[in-house]
Short mmCIF file of C-alpha atoms in Angstrom, two decimals:
data_model
loop_
_atom_site.label_atom_id
_atom_site.label_comp_id
_atom_site.label_asym_id
_atom_site.label_seq_id
_atom_site.Cartn_x
_atom_site.Cartn_y
_atom_site.Cartn_z
CA MET H 1 81.60 -22.19 24.06
CA GLY H 2 79.95 -24.94 22.06
CA LYS H 3 79.66 -27.04 25.20
CA VAL H 4 77.94 -24.17 27.01
CA VAL H 5 75.39 -23.72 24.22
CA LEU H 6 74.81 -27.45 24.14
CA GLY H 7 74.32 -27.50 27.89
CA VAL H 8 71.80 -24.65 27.78
CA ALA H 9 69.94 -26.38 24.96
CA VAL H 10 69.79 -29.59 26.90
CA GLY H 11 68.60 -27.72 29.99
CA VAL H 12 65.86 -25.97 28.02
CA ALA H 13 64.80 -29.27 26.49
CA VAL H 14 64.68 -30.94 29.89
CA ALA H 15 62.64 -28.03 31.30
CA ALA H 16 60.30 -28.17 28.33
CA CYS H 17 59.84 -31.88 28.79
CA THR H 18 59.18 -31.37 32.47
CA VAL H 19 56.56 -28.70 31.77
CA ALA H 20 55.00 -30.89 29.09
CA ALA H 21 54.92 -33.80 31.48
CA LEU H 22 53.25 -31.66 34.12
CA VAL H 23 50.63 -30.42 31.64
CA VAL H 24 49.97 -33.92 30.38
CA GLY H 25 49.79 -35.16 33.97
CA ARG H 26 47.28 -32.49 34.88
CA ARG H 27 45.18 -33.34 31.85
CA VAL H 28 45.27 -37.04 32.69
CA ARG H 29 44.27 -36.34 36.31
CA SER H 30 41.55 -33.93 35.13
CA ARG H 31 40.20 -36.56 32.74
CA ARG H 32 40.21 -39.13 35.55
CA LYS H 33 38.32 -36.76 37.85
CA TRP H 34 35.80 -35.96 35.16
CA LYS H 35 35.46 -39.66 34.38
CA ARG H 36 34.63 -40.33 38.06
CA VAL H 37 31.95 -37.62 38.03
CA VAL H 38 30.48 -38.90 34.77
CA GLY H 39 30.47 -42.37 36.33
CA VAL H 40 28.40 -41.09 39.26
CA LEU H 41 25.93 -39.52 36.82
CA LYS H 42 25.70 -42.66 34.70
CA GLU H 43 25.11 -44.82 37.77
CA MET H 44 22.36 -42.44 38.89
CA GLU H 45 20.72 -42.38 35.44
CA GLU H 46 20.62 -46.17 35.37
CA SER H 47 19.15 -46.33 38.89
CA CYS H 48 16.46 -43.75 37.97
CA GLU H 49 15.51 -45.44 34.70
CA THR H 50 11.76 -45.39 34.03
CA THR H 51 11.19 -47.44 30.91
CA VAL H 52 7.59 -47.91 29.78
CA GLY H 53 7.83 -51.52 30.91
CA ARG H 54 8.84 -50.49 34.41
CA LEU H 55 6.16 -47.80 34.56
CA LYS H 56 3.51 -50.37 33.62
CA GLN H 57 4.72 -52.52 36.51
CA VAL H 58 4.22 -49.51 38.82
CA VAL H 59 0.73 -49.03 37.34
CA ASP H 60 -0.16 -52.64 38.11
CA ALA H 61 1.31 -52.40 41.61
CA MET H 62 -0.71 -49.25 42.34
CA ALA H 63 -3.95 -50.92 41.22
CA VAL H 64 -3.20 -54.03 43.30
CA GLU H 65 -2.43 -51.96 46.41
CA MET H 66 -5.66 -50.03 45.91
CA HIS H 67 -7.63 -53.28 45.83
CA ALA H 68 -5.85 -54.49 48.98
CA GLY H 69 -6.50 -51.22 50.82
CA LEU H 70 -10.20 -51.40 50.00
CA ALA H 71 -10.40 -55.04 51.10
CA SER H 72 -9.23 -54.59 54.69
CA GLU H 73 -7.88 -52.04 57.14
CA GLY H 74 -4.08 -52.24 57.15
CA GLY H 75 -4.09 -54.51 54.10
CA SER H 76 -1.99 -52.11 52.07
CA LYS H 77 0.52 -49.29 52.36
CA LEU H 78 -2.32 -47.23 50.84
CA LYS H 79 -4.78 -46.28 53.59
CA MET H 80 -7.73 -45.91 51.15
CA LEU H 81 -9.70 -43.80 53.62
CA LEU H 82 -13.47 -43.42 53.32
CA THR H 83 -14.50 -39.77 53.05
CA PHE H 84 -18.30 -40.33 53.10
CA VAL H 85 -18.45 -37.78 50.27
CA ASP H 86 -21.02 -39.45 48.02
CA ASN H 87 -22.18 -36.49 45.98
CA LEU H 88 -19.87 -34.32 43.87
CA PRO H 89 -20.88 -30.86 42.63
CA SER H 90 -22.72 -30.97 39.31
CA GLY H 91 -22.68 -27.29 38.43
CA SER H 92 -26.41 -26.88 39.08
CA GLU H 93 -25.93 -25.75 42.70
CA LYS H 94 -27.41 -22.41 43.71
CA GLY H 95 -27.01 -20.25 46.77
CA ILE H 96 -24.33 -18.80 49.02
CA PHE H 97 -21.90 -21.17 50.69
CA TYR H 98 -18.90 -20.74 52.96
CA ALA H 99 -15.61 -22.54 53.48
CA LEU H 100 -12.94 -22.62 56.16
CA ASP H 101 -9.47 -23.83 55.19
CA LEU H 102 -7.31 -24.71 58.21
CA GLY H 103 -4.04 -26.43 57.43
CA GLY H 104 -1.14 -24.42 58.77
CA THR H 105 -0.16 -21.26 60.60
CA ASN H 106 -2.75 -19.28 58.60
CA PHE H 107 -6.39 -20.05 57.93
CA ARG H 108 -8.70 -18.80 55.21
CA VAL H 109 -12.43 -18.10 55.10
CA LEU H 110 -14.30 -17.99 51.80
CA ARG H 111 -17.74 -17.08 50.49
CA VAL H 112 -18.94 -18.48 47.16
CA GLU H 113 -22.14 -17.48 45.40
CA LEU H 114 -23.44 -20.08 42.95
CA GLY H 115 -26.00 -19.37 40.25
CA GLY H 116 -26.36 -22.81 38.66
CA GLN H 117 -25.34 -23.85 35.15
CA ARG H 118 -21.67 -24.13 36.15
CA SER H 119 -21.54 -20.44 36.95
CA ASP H 120 -18.17 -18.72 37.16
CA LEU H 121 -16.53 -18.88 40.55
CA ASP H 122 -15.35 -15.62 42.05
CA PRO H 123 -15.03 -16.29 45.79
CA ASP H 124 -14.52 -13.65 48.45
CA VAL H 125 -11.47 -14.71 50.45
CA GLU H 126 -9.80 -13.54 53.64
CA GLN H 127 -6.68 -14.97 55.24
CA GLN H 128 -5.63 -14.62 58.85
CA PRO H 129 -2.61 -15.76 60.83
CA ILE H 130 -3.20 -17.89 63.91
CA PRO H 131 -1.61 -16.38 67.04
CA GLU H 132 1.21 -18.67 68.17
CA GLN H 133 -0.22 -19.17 71.67
CA LEU H 134 -3.44 -20.59 70.18
CA MET H 135 -1.48 -23.34 68.40
CA THR H 136 -0.46 -24.91 71.71
CA GLY H 137 -3.23 -23.79 74.07
CA ARG H 138 -6.80 -25.04 74.48
CA SER H 139 -8.99 -26.22 71.59
CA GLU H 140 -11.84 -24.00 72.77
CA ASP H 141 -9.66 -20.89 72.46
CA LEU H 142 -8.54 -21.82 68.92
CA PHE H 143 -12.04 -22.51 67.63
CA ASP H 144 -13.52 -19.46 69.38
CA PHE H 145 -10.93 -17.33 67.59
CA ILE H 146 -11.83 -18.91 64.24
CA ALA H 147 -15.58 -18.57 64.94
CA SER H 148 -15.12 -14.85 65.71
CA SER H 149 -13.25 -14.37 62.44
CA LEU H 150 -16.00 -16.21 60.55
CA TYR H 151 -18.64 -14.05 62.25
CA GLN H 152 -16.89 -10.85 61.16
CA PHE H 153 -16.43 -12.21 57.64
CA VAL H 154 -20.13 -13.13 57.31
CA GLU H 155 -21.17 -9.77 58.77
CA LYS H 156 -19.46 -7.93 55.89
CA ASN H 157 -21.59 -9.60 53.23
CA ASP H 158 -24.70 -11.17 54.77
CA SER H 159 -26.97 -10.87 57.78
CA VAL H 160 -25.62 -12.80 60.75
CA GLN H 161 -29.13 -12.72 62.28
CA SER H 162 -30.77 -14.48 59.30
CA PRO H 163 -32.91 -17.49 60.30
CA ILE H 164 -31.57 -19.37 57.27
CA THR H 165 -28.74 -21.67 58.29
CA LYS H 166 -25.56 -20.99 56.38
CA LEU H 167 -23.58 -24.04 55.22
CA LEU H 168 -19.83 -24.37 55.73
CA GLY H 169 -17.32 -26.66 54.09
CA PHE H 170 -14.41 -27.29 56.47
CA THR H 171 -11.02 -28.26 55.01
CA PHE H 172 -8.91 -29.60 57.87
CA SER H 173 -5.48 -30.68 56.64
CA PHE H 174 -4.38 -32.77 59.61
CA PRO H 175 -4.60 -36.56 60.10
CA VAL H 176 -8.25 -37.40 60.82
CA LYS H 177 -10.29 -40.59 61.05
CA GLN H 178 -13.46 -39.67 59.22
CA THR H 179 -16.70 -40.89 60.85
CA SER H 180 -19.21 -39.21 58.53
CA VAL H 181 -19.21 -36.62 55.77
CA SER H 182 -19.30 -33.89 58.42
CA SER H 183 -17.34 -35.40 61.31
CA GLY H 184 -13.96 -36.88 62.08
CA VAL H 185 -11.65 -37.57 64.99
CA LEU H 186 -8.22 -35.91 65.12
CA ILE H 187 -5.47 -38.54 65.13
CA LYS H 188 -2.56 -36.18 65.77
CA TRP H 189 -1.46 -32.60 65.20
CA THR H 190 1.31 -31.65 62.75
CA LYS H 191 2.78 -28.38 61.39
CA GLY H 192 3.57 -26.87 64.79
CA PHE H 193 0.18 -27.42 66.45
CA ALA H 194 0.14 -29.16 69.84
CA ILE H 195 -3.33 -28.71 71.39
CA ARG H 196 -3.49 -31.78 73.61
CA ASP H 197 -7.14 -31.65 74.58
CA MET H 198 -8.19 -31.96 70.91
CA VAL H 199 -6.39 -35.22 70.09
CA GLU H 200 -8.84 -38.12 69.61
CA LYS H 201 -11.74 -35.64 69.73
CA GLU H 202 -14.28 -34.83 67.03
CA VAL H 203 -13.03 -31.87 64.99
CA ALA H 204 -16.12 -30.51 63.24
CA GLY H 205 -18.09 -30.74 66.48
CA ALA H 206 -15.56 -28.52 68.26
CA LEU H 207 -15.93 -25.90 65.52
CA GLN H 208 -19.73 -26.25 65.56
CA GLN H 209 -19.84 -25.60 69.31
CA ALA H 210 -17.71 -22.47 68.84
CA LEU H 211 -20.05 -21.19 66.12
CA THR H 212 -23.02 -21.75 68.44
CA ARG H 213 -21.29 -19.93 71.31
CA LYS H 214 -20.70 -17.01 68.94
CA GLY H 215 -24.37 -16.97 67.92
CA LEU H 216 -23.62 -17.64 64.23
CA ASN H 217 -26.32 -19.67 62.50
CA MET H 218 -23.93 -21.80 60.46
CA ARG H 219 -23.65 -25.58 60.11
CA VAL H 220 -20.51 -27.56 59.25
CA SER H 221 -21.93 -29.68 56.44
CA VAL H 222 -18.69 -31.32 55.21
CA LEU H 223 -15.29 -32.07 56.69
CA VAL H 224 -12.72 -32.80 53.97
CA ASN H 225 -9.06 -32.64 53.06
CA ASP H 226 -7.59 -30.56 50.23
CA THR H 227 -7.42 -33.44 47.73
CA VAL H 228 -11.13 -34.16 48.02
CA GLY H 229 -11.77 -30.43 47.55
CA THR H 230 -9.70 -30.54 44.36
CA LEU H 231 -11.83 -33.41 43.02
CA ALA H 232 -14.99 -31.44 43.85
CA LEU H 233 -13.72 -28.36 42.04
CA GLY H 234 -12.66 -30.41 39.02
CA HIS H 235 -16.05 -32.15 38.86
CA TYR H 236 -17.87 -28.83 39.11
CA HIS H 237 -16.12 -27.63 35.95
CA ASP H 238 -16.05 -31.01 34.15
CA ALA H 239 -18.49 -33.83 34.93
CA ASP H 240 -16.03 -36.43 33.53
CA THR H 241 -13.61 -35.81 36.43
CA VAL H 242 -13.07 -39.10 38.29
CA ALA H 243 -9.85 -38.46 40.22
CA ALA H 244 -7.75 -35.67 41.69
CA VAL H 245 -4.04 -35.43 42.38
CA ILE H 246 -2.10 -32.83 44.33
CA ILE H 247 1.57 -32.58 43.40
CA GLY H 248 3.16 -29.74 45.31
CA THR H 249 5.28 -29.70 48.45
CA GLY H 250 3.52 -32.95 49.33
CA THR H 251 1.40 -35.27 47.22
CA ASN H 252 -1.87 -37.17 47.52
CA ALA H 253 -4.68 -38.50 45.36
CA CYS H 254 -8.36 -39.36 45.68
CA TYR H 255 -10.90 -40.78 43.26
CA TRP H 256 -14.54 -41.81 42.83
CA GLU H 257 -15.14 -45.47 43.74
CA ARG H 258 -18.18 -47.73 43.55
CA THR H 259 -19.45 -48.52 47.05
CA ASP H 260 -19.70 -52.24 46.25
CA ALA H 261 -15.93 -52.24 45.65
CA ILE H 262 -15.24 -51.02 49.21
CA ILE H 263 -15.12 -54.51 50.69
CA LYS H 264 -13.76 -53.46 54.11
CA CYS H 265 -17.03 -51.64 54.78
CA GLN H 266 -19.63 -54.17 53.67
CA GLY H 267 -23.20 -52.96 53.95
CA LEU H 268 -22.28 -49.43 52.91
CA LEU H 269 -25.08 -47.85 50.91
CA THR H 270 -25.07 -44.47 49.21
CA THR H 271 -27.82 -42.96 47.11
CA SER H 272 -25.30 -42.26 44.34
CA GLY H 273 -23.78 -45.77 44.48
CA GLY H 274 -20.30 -44.33 44.92
CA MET H 275 -17.99 -42.49 47.27
CA VAL H 276 -14.76 -40.51 47.16
CA VAL H 277 -11.83 -42.51 48.55
CA ASN H 278 -8.80 -40.65 49.92
CA MET H 279 -5.84 -42.82 48.93
CA GLU H 280 -3.05 -41.15 50.91
CA TRP H 281 -0.92 -42.28 47.98
CA GLY H 282 2.26 -40.66 49.30
CA ASN H 283 2.73 -43.87 51.29
CA PHE H 284 2.55 -46.14 48.22
CA TRP H 285 5.47 -48.50 47.84
CA SER H 286 6.51 -51.18 45.37
CA SER H 287 9.74 -53.01 44.58
CA HIS H 288 9.27 -51.75 41.01
CA LEU H 289 9.96 -48.15 42.02
CA PRO H 290 13.45 -47.11 40.79
CA ARG H 291 15.14 -46.34 44.10
CA THR H 292 18.69 -44.99 44.37
CA SER H 293 21.23 -44.82 47.19
CA TYR H 294 20.30 -41.13 47.52
CA ASP H 295 16.66 -42.04 48.18
CA ILE H 296 17.72 -44.58 50.79
CA GLU H 297 19.90 -42.02 52.59
CA LEU H 298 17.21 -39.33 52.45
CA ASP H 299 14.62 -41.74 53.88
CA ALA H 300 16.93 -42.96 56.66
CA GLU H 301 17.71 -39.39 57.75
CA SER H 302 14.08 -38.20 57.57
CA PRO H 303 11.78 -37.84 60.62
CA ASN H 304 9.59 -40.64 59.19
CA PRO H 305 11.85 -43.43 57.84
CA ASN H 306 10.13 -46.22 55.89
CA ASP H 307 7.10 -43.97 55.51
CA GLN H 308 5.78 -41.89 52.59
CA GLY H 309 8.16 -43.60 50.16
CA PHE H 310 6.32 -42.52 47.00
CA GLU H 311 6.07 -38.93 48.21
CA LYS H 312 9.82 -38.82 48.83
CA MET H 313 10.45 -39.69 45.18
CA ILE H 314 7.96 -37.39 43.46
CA SER H 315 7.02 -34.36 45.60
CA GLY H 316 8.45 -30.86 45.80
CA MET H 317 9.53 -31.28 49.41
CA TYR H 318 12.26 -33.72 48.40
CA LEU H 319 13.41 -33.30 44.78
CA GLY H 320 15.82 -30.45 45.49
CA ASP H 321 17.40 -32.39 48.31
CA ILE H 322 17.97 -35.43 46.11
CA VAL H 323 19.87 -33.16 43.68
CA ARG H 324 21.90 -31.74 46.59
CA ARG H 325 22.89 -35.26 47.62
CA VAL H 326 24.09 -36.10 44.11
CA ILE H 327 26.16 -32.91 43.87
CA LEU H 328 27.68 -33.70 47.29
CA ARG H 329 28.67 -37.19 46.16
CA MET H 330 30.30 -35.76 43.03
CA SER H 331 32.13 -33.14 45.09
CA GLU H 332 33.51 -35.84 47.36
CA GLU H 333 34.62 -37.92 44.36
CA SER H 334 36.26 -35.04 42.47
CA ASP H 335 37.13 -31.36 42.70
CA VAL H 336 35.09 -30.53 39.58
CA PHE H 337 33.00 -28.23 41.82
CA GLY H 338 36.05 -26.98 43.69
CA PRO H 339 36.59 -27.68 47.42
CA VAL H 340 33.61 -29.44 49.03
CA SER H 341 31.22 -26.72 50.22
CA SER H 342 30.04 -27.09 53.82
CA ARG H 343 26.54 -26.08 52.69
CA LEU H 344 26.26 -29.30 50.70
CA TYR H 345 26.06 -31.15 54.01
CA LEU H 346 22.96 -29.23 55.13
CA PRO H 347 19.69 -31.08 54.32
CA PHE H 348 17.14 -29.16 52.26
CA THR H 349 19.54 -26.29 51.51
CA LEU H 350 18.58 -26.59 47.87
CA ARG H 351 14.83 -26.09 47.62
CA THR H 352 12.91 -27.53 44.68
CA PRO H 353 11.89 -24.14 43.17
CA LEU H 354 15.61 -23.27 42.90
CA MET H 355 16.33 -26.69 41.41
CA ALA H 356 13.59 -26.06 38.83
CA ALA H 357 15.08 -22.64 38.01
CA MET H 358 18.44 -24.31 37.29
CA HIS H 359 16.80 -27.06 35.24
CA GLU H 360 14.94 -24.54 33.08
CA ASP H 361 17.84 -22.09 32.65
CA ASP H 362 18.09 -21.60 28.89
CA SER H 363 20.80 -18.90 28.89
CA PRO H 364 23.92 -19.77 26.82
CA GLU H 365 26.25 -19.55 29.85
CA LEU H 366 23.70 -21.00 32.33
CA THR H 367 23.90 -17.85 34.43
CA GLN H 368 20.98 -18.86 36.67
CA VAL H 369 22.73 -22.12 37.48
CA ALA H 370 25.95 -20.26 38.33
CA ARG H 371 24.10 -17.77 40.53
CA ILE H 372 22.15 -20.39 42.50
CA LEU H 373 25.22 -22.60 43.00
CA LYS H 374 27.15 -19.59 44.31
CA ASP H 375 24.43 -17.99 46.47
CA VAL H 376 22.76 -21.11 47.84
CA LEU H 377 25.42 -23.82 47.88
CA ASP H 378 28.52 -21.61 48.10
CA ILE H 379 30.00 -23.16 44.94
CA PRO H 380 31.48 -20.24 42.92
CA ASP H 381 33.21 -20.03 39.57
CA ILE H 382 32.72 -23.50 38.13
CA PRO H 383 33.21 -24.13 34.40
CA LEU H 384 30.31 -24.31 31.98
CA LYS H 385 30.58 -28.08 31.56
CA ALA H 386 30.14 -28.51 35.33
CA ARG H 387 27.05 -26.27 35.20
CA LYS H 388 25.69 -28.44 32.40
CA LEU H 389 26.28 -31.45 34.62
CA VAL H 390 24.08 -29.88 37.34
CA VAL H 391 21.29 -29.28 34.81
CA LYS H 392 21.51 -32.94 33.80
CA ILE H 393 21.19 -34.06 37.44
CA CYS H 394 18.08 -31.90 37.81
CA ASP H 395 16.68 -33.42 34.62
CA VAL H 396 17.19 -37.01 35.74
CA VAL H 397 15.54 -36.42 39.15
CA THR H 398 12.61 -34.46 37.71
CA ARG H 399 11.97 -36.85 34.84
CA ARG H 400 11.80 -39.81 37.19
CA ALA H 401 9.41 -37.97 39.54
CA ALA H 402 7.05 -36.85 36.78
CA ARG H 403 6.96 -40.25 35.09
CA LEU H 404 6.25 -42.02 38.38
CA ALA H 405 3.44 -39.56 39.09
CA ALA H 406 2.01 -40.37 35.66
CA ALA H 407 2.21 -44.10 36.44
CA GLY H 408 0.33 -43.45 39.69
CA ILE H 409 -2.44 -41.66 37.79
CA VAL H 410 -2.74 -44.52 35.28
CA GLY H 411 -2.84 -46.93 38.24
CA ILE H 412 -6.00 -45.18 39.47
CA LEU H 413 -7.51 -45.27 35.98
CA LYS H 414 -6.70 -48.99 35.72
CA LYS H 415 -8.41 -49.68 39.06
CA ILE H 416 -11.66 -48.07 37.86
CA GLY H 417 -11.50 -49.41 34.32
CA ARG H 418 -10.63 -46.13 32.62
CA ASP H 419 -7.20 -47.02 31.22
CA GLY H 420 -8.47 -48.80 28.12
CA SER H 421 -7.32 -52.25 29.22
CA GLY H 422 -10.60 -53.47 30.72
CA GLY H 423 -12.69 -56.02 28.90
CA ILE H 424 -9.99 -57.05 26.45
CA THR H 425 -10.51 -60.60 25.22
CA GLY H 426 -8.62 -62.68 22.73
CA GLY H 427 -8.16 -61.04 19.38
CA ARG H 428 -9.24 -57.56 20.44
CA SER H 429 -6.82 -54.69 20.34
CA ARG H 430 -6.85 -51.65 22.58
CA SER H 431 -8.14 -49.53 19.71
CA ASP H 432 -11.29 -51.68 19.55
CA ILE H 433 -12.37 -50.58 23.03
CA LYS H 434 -14.98 -47.87 23.45
CA MET H 435 -13.06 -45.48 25.69
CA ARG H 436 -14.97 -42.92 27.73
CA ARG H 437 -13.65 -39.41 28.12
CA THR H 438 -11.91 -39.22 31.50
CA ALA H 439 -10.71 -36.12 33.33
CA VAL H 440 -8.19 -35.95 36.17
CA ALA H 441 -7.98 -32.76 38.24
CA VAL H 442 -4.46 -31.74 39.19
CA GLU H 443 -3.36 -29.04 41.60
CA GLY H 444 -0.03 -28.09 43.12
CA SER H 445 2.95 -25.93 42.24
CA LEU H 446 5.17 -28.76 41.03
CA TYR H 447 2.72 -29.41 38.20
CA THR H 448 1.42 -25.90 37.54
CA GLN H 449 4.70 -23.95 37.81
CA TYR H 450 7.36 -26.42 36.67
CA THR H 451 7.09 -26.73 32.90
CA MET H 452 9.57 -29.60 32.49
CA PHE H 453 7.84 -31.65 35.19
CA ARG H 454 4.47 -31.13 33.50
CA GLU H 455 5.81 -32.04 30.06
CA TYR H 456 7.49 -35.21 31.33
CA LEU H 457 4.27 -36.26 33.09
CA HIS H 458 2.20 -35.85 29.93
CA GLU H 459 4.83 -37.62 27.86
CA ALA H 460 4.68 -40.61 30.22
CA LEU H 461 0.86 -40.70 30.19
CA ASN H 462 0.98 -40.98 26.39
CA GLU H 463 3.65 -43.69 26.49
CA ILE H 464 1.90 -45.81 29.13
CA LEU H 465 -1.63 -45.52 27.74
CA GLY H 466 -0.76 -45.36 24.06
CA GLU H 467 -1.87 -42.46 21.90
CA ASP H 468 -5.28 -43.94 21.04
CA ILE H 469 -6.26 -44.20 24.70
CA ALA H 470 -4.36 -41.15 25.97
CA ARG H 471 -6.36 -38.76 23.77
CA HIS H 472 -9.46 -39.64 25.84
CA VAL H 473 -7.71 -38.76 29.13
CA VAL H 474 -7.71 -35.06 30.00
CA VAL H 475 -5.68 -33.43 32.77
CA ILE H 476 -7.41 -30.30 34.05
CA VAL H 477 -5.71 -27.78 36.31
CA THR H 478 -7.71 -26.56 39.30
CA GLU H 479 -6.91 -23.75 41.68
CA ASP H 480 -7.87 -23.66 45.35
CA GLY H 481 -9.57 -27.00 45.89
CA SER H 482 -8.95 -26.62 49.62
CA GLY H 483 -11.06 -23.44 49.70
CA THR H 484 -13.49 -23.17 46.81
CA GLY H 485 -13.76 -26.96 46.52
CA ALA H 486 -14.86 -27.21 50.16
CA ALA H 487 -17.58 -24.58 49.59
CA LEU H 488 -18.80 -26.53 46.55
CA LEU H 489 -19.02 -29.70 48.64
CA ALA H 490 -21.06 -27.80 51.23
CA ALA H 491 -23.41 -26.97 48.35
CA SER H 492 -23.61 -30.53 47.00
CA HIS H 493 -24.26 -31.85 50.53
CA SER H 494 -26.87 -29.25 51.41
CA SER H 495 -30.06 -30.25 53.25
CA GLU H 496 -31.73 -32.16 50.44
CA ASN H 497 -28.67 -34.38 50.09
CA VAL H 498 -27.91 -35.09 53.75
CA ASN H 499 -28.18 -38.66 55.11
CA ASN H 500 -27.42 -40.29 51.77
CA ILE H 501 -25.13 -42.84 53.41
CA GLN H 502 -26.37 -45.85 55.36
CA LEU H 503 -24.70 -48.83 56.96
CA ILE H 504 -26.88 -51.95 56.84
#
């Protein structure tokens, strides 16, 4: 009997040891898996590091590339395109002005009434879809359709038979080689348009002919892109505005430059002594940018590899996809997210607004994170610590983007001597410099709707410039530069201001 009891006891002990060994084994394997995932995160954090020293190197690189782009065509990754806009709205403009915003499958027409003294802006706006057949047909058909819509819009508010010529600002968000403030040649169509007979033809002229055929006494007085419109709108509200940045799905910047600094166009004269330069800064590149393996893969798989490198690191089109790529790598390294979801292999499955919602989820259990992972990426039922890991990934990607955008802004300020570093000689400190108030207009959903992005950008501006200088730099939010801004430019380039630019 004793032997039987002893045998049972031994058996139980062996079983207990086996169970304990299994539990310990599982814990060890779990720790190893978690360690691998944490290793991926740490590697990514190090690759995305944006110390103040590194950001200042990006600032310097941006300023150098701006100089190079102004010196010669093709001299820089920055195109530094002349806009021929030499007169920004001052707030004293009076009258009724119109705008047409064409940049996608819809177009908008606007009417703005200005009363001087920086009057409040309350534009009348109508939006219309463009019939699909007109996006691939003949240019005459497209512009006749737009002219008819403009005619009907004008007819609701003003007399279409008036002998007074109405002025129109035309925002055309497609690649154009500008030839004057009111003319430019289409380089290529994007966004689903494929009207062959318009390529390498003058854009504003085609619209003007359609307006004439319709019998509408309206003149296209400016042809601009949305970034230039944002600068105009910012300057209308605040005369210290010297630059504009759009940070949304895409990104771009423009700024006010002295004409004598535009070396590639020697002999350029403007009455104002300056001109707006469209940087096309999405194409900026420098070896100082903190690039990761995820950025390299995204670029290689994109329709435009080795192009728009800066945009791919800071704009809303790409941030969500960078996060997706990191989560995929972690899923392949470990089962912390469960079996690898097939949706993780689909580019742009995770859109940036959803990434932002996860990043800013402040619920104790991160319920938004859990919902988005389940609904969008088909990753259900992951533990809280894995959800926290996702939030951290979002934070790293967003922080890098916002801080690089800030460095880009300071690069512009450095180029035009508004960063507080100009004129420093031996023995003088930055605080000794007389710093002028400087405003930068910013538009775009990434900045206006993503609180963490905005806070990180401002934090970086303060760190790069230093508090003494940063308090003189103001970021102002504008809304609808592509519409209202274009109407304001039509006003500032009305008849008394036409022919301000000469080539000698």
